[in-house]
Short mmCIF file of N, CA and C in Angstrom, two decimals:
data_model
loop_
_atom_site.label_atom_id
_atom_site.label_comp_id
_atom_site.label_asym_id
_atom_site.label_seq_id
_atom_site.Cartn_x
_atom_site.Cartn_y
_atom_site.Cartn_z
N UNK T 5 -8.46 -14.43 -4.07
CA UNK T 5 -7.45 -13.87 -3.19
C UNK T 5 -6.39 -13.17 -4.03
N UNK T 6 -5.90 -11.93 -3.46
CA UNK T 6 -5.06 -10.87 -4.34
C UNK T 6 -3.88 -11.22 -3.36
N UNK T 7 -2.61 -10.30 -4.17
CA UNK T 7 -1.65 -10.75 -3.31
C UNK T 7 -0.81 -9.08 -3.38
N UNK T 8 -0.52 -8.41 -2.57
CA UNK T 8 0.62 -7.48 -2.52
C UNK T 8 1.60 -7.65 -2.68
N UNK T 9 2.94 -7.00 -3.01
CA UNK T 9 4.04 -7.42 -2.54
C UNK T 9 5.41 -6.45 -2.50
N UNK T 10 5.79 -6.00 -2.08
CA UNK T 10 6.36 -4.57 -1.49
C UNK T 10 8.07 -4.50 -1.18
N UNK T 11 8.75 -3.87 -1.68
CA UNK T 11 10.02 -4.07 -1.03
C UNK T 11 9.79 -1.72 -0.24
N UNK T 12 9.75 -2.07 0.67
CA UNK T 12 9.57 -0.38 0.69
C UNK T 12 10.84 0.13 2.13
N UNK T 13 11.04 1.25 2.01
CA UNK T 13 11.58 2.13 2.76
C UNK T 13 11.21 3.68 3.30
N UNK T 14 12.17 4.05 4.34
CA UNK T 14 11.89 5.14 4.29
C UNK T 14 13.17 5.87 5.25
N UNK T 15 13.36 7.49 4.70
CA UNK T 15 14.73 7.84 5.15
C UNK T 15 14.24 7.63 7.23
N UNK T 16 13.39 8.24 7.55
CA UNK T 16 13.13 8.07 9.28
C UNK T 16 12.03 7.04 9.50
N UNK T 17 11.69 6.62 10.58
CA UNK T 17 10.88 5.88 10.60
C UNK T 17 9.43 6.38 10.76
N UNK T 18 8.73 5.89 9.78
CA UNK T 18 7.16 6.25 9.83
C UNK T 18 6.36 5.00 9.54
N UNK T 19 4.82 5.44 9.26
CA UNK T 19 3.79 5.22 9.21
C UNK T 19 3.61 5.28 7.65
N UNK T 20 3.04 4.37 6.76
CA UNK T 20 2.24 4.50 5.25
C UNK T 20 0.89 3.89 5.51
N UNK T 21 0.11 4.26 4.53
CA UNK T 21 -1.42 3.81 4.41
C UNK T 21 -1.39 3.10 3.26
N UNK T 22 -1.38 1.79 3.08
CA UNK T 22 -1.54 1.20 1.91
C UNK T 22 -3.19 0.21 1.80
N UNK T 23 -3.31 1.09 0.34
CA UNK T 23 -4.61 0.75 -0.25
C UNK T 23 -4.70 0.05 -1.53
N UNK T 24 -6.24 -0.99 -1.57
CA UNK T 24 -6.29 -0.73 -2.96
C UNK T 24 -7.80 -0.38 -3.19
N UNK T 25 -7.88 0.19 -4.34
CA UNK T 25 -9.10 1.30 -4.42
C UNK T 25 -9.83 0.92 -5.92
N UNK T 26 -10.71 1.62 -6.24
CA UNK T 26 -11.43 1.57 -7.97
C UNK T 26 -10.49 3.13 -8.44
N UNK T 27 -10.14 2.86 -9.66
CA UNK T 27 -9.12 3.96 -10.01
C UNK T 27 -10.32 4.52 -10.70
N UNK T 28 -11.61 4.87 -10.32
CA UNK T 28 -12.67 5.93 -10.82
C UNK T 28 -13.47 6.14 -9.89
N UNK T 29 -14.61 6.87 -10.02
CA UNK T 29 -15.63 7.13 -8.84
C UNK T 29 -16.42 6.15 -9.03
N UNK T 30 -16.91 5.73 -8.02
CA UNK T 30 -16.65 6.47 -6.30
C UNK T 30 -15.49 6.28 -5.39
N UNK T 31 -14.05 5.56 -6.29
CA UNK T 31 -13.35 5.36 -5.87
C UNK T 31 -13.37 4.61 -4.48
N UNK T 32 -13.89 4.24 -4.19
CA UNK T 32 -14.24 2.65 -3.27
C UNK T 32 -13.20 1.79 -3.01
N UNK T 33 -13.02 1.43 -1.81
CA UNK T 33 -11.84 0.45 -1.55
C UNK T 33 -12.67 -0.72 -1.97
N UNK T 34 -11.19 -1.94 -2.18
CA UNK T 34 -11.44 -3.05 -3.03
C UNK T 34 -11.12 -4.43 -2.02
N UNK T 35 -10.60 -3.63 -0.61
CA UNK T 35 -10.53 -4.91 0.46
C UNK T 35 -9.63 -5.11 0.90
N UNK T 36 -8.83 -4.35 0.70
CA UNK T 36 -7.17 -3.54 1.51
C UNK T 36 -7.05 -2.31 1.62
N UNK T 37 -6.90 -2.12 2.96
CA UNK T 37 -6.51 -0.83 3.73
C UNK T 37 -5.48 -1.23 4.94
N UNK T 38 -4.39 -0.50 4.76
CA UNK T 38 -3.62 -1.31 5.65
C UNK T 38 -2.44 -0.10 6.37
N UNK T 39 -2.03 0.03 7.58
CA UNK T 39 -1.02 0.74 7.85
C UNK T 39 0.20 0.38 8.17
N UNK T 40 1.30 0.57 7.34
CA UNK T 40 2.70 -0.40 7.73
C UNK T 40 3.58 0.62 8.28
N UNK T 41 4.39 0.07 9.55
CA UNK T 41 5.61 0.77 10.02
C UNK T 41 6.61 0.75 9.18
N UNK T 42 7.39 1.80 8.52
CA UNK T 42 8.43 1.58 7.40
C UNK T 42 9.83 2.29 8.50
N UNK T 43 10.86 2.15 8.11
CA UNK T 43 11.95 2.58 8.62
C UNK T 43 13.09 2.51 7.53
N UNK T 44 14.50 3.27 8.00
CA UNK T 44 15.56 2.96 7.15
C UNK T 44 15.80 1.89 6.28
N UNK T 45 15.84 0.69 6.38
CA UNK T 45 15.80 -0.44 6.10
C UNK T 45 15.31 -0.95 4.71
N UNK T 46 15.42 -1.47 3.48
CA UNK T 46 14.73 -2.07 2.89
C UNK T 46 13.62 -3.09 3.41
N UNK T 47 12.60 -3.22 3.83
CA UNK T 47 12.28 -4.81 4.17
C UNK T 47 10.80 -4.80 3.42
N UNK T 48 10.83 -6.54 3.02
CA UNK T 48 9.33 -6.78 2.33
C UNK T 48 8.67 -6.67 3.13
N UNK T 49 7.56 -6.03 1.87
CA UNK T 49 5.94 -6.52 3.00
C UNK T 49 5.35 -7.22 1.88
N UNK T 50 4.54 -8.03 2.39
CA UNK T 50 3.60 -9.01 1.87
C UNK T 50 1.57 -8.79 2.43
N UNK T 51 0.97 -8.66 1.49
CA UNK T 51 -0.26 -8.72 2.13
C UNK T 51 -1.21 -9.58 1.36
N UNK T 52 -2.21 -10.17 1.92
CA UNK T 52 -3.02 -11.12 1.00
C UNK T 52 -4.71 -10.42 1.16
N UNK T 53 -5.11 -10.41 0.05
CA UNK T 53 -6.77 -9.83 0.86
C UNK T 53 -7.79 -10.58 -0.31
N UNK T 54 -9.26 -10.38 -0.11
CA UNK T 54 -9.73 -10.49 -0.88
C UNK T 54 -10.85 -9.30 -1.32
N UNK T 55 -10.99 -9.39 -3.00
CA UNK T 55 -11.89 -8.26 -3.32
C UNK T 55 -12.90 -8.18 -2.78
N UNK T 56 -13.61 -7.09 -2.50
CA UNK T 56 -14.85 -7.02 -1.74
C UNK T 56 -15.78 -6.24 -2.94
N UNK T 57 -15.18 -6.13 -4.05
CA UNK T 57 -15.85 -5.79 -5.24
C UNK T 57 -15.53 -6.05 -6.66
N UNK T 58 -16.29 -6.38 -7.71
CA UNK T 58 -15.44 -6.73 -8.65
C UNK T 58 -14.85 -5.12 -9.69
N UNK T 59 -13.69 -5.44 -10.03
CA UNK T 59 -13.31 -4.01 -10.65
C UNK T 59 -12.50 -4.15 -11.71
N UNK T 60 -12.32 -3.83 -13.00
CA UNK T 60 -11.56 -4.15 -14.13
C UNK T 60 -10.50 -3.32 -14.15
N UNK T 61 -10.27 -2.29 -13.73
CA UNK T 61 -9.27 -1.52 -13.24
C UNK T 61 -8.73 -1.19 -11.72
N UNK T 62 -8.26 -1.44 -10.72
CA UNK T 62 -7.98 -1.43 -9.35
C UNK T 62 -6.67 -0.50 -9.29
N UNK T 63 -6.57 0.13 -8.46
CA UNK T 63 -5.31 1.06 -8.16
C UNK T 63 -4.55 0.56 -6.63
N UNK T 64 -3.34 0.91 -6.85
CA UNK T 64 -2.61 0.35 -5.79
C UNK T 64 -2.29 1.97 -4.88
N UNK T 65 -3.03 2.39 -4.09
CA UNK T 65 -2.41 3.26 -3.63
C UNK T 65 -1.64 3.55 -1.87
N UNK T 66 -0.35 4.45 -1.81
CA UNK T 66 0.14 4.48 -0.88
C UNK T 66 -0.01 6.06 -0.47
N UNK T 67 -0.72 6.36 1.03
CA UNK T 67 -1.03 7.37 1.52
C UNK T 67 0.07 7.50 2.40
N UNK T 68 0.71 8.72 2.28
CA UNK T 68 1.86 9.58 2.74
C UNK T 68 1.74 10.46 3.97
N UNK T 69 0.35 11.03 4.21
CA UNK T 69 0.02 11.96 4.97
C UNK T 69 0.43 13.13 5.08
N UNK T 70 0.90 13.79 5.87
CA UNK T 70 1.31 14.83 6.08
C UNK T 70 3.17 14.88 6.61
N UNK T 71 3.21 13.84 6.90
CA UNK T 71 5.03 13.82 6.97
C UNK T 71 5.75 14.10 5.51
N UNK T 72 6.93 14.40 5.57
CA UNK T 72 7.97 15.09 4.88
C UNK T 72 8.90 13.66 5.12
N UNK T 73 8.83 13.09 5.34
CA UNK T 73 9.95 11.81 5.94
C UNK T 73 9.81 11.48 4.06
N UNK T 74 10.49 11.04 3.27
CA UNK T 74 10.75 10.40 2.09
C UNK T 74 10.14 8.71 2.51
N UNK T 75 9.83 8.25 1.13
CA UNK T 75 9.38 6.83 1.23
C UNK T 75 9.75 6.32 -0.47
N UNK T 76 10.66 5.22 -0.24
CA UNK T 76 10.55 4.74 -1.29
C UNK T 76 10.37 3.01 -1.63
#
């Protein structure tokens, strides 16, 4: 079991795609895919998952989409 752990924001309120992936090809998710409501606010997120592959390198990535809204 992996563990996330997030303090995130954002200037309006949106939508993020949070992943974790193989940071090479075929770039394959690793057993998190997740969509969080973010808003003004600082607030944690927490996620727990487990690998669905083994990987010596894993990437943490956050998909933005097509909004202009800032996320930090």
């Amino acid at each position: 079991t992996y563990r996330v752990r997030l303090n995130v924001r954002a200037d309006e309120a949106r939508q993020v795609l949070i992943e974790v992936a193989q940071d090479s090809a075929p770039w394959g998710g690793l057993g998190l895919s997740t969509t969080v409501a973010v808003g003004p606010r600082w607030e944690p997120w927490t996620q727990y998952f487990l690998a669905t592959d083994d990987e010596s390198l894993g990437t943490l990535q956050m998909g933005l989409g097509d909004s202009m809204v800032p996320v930090e």
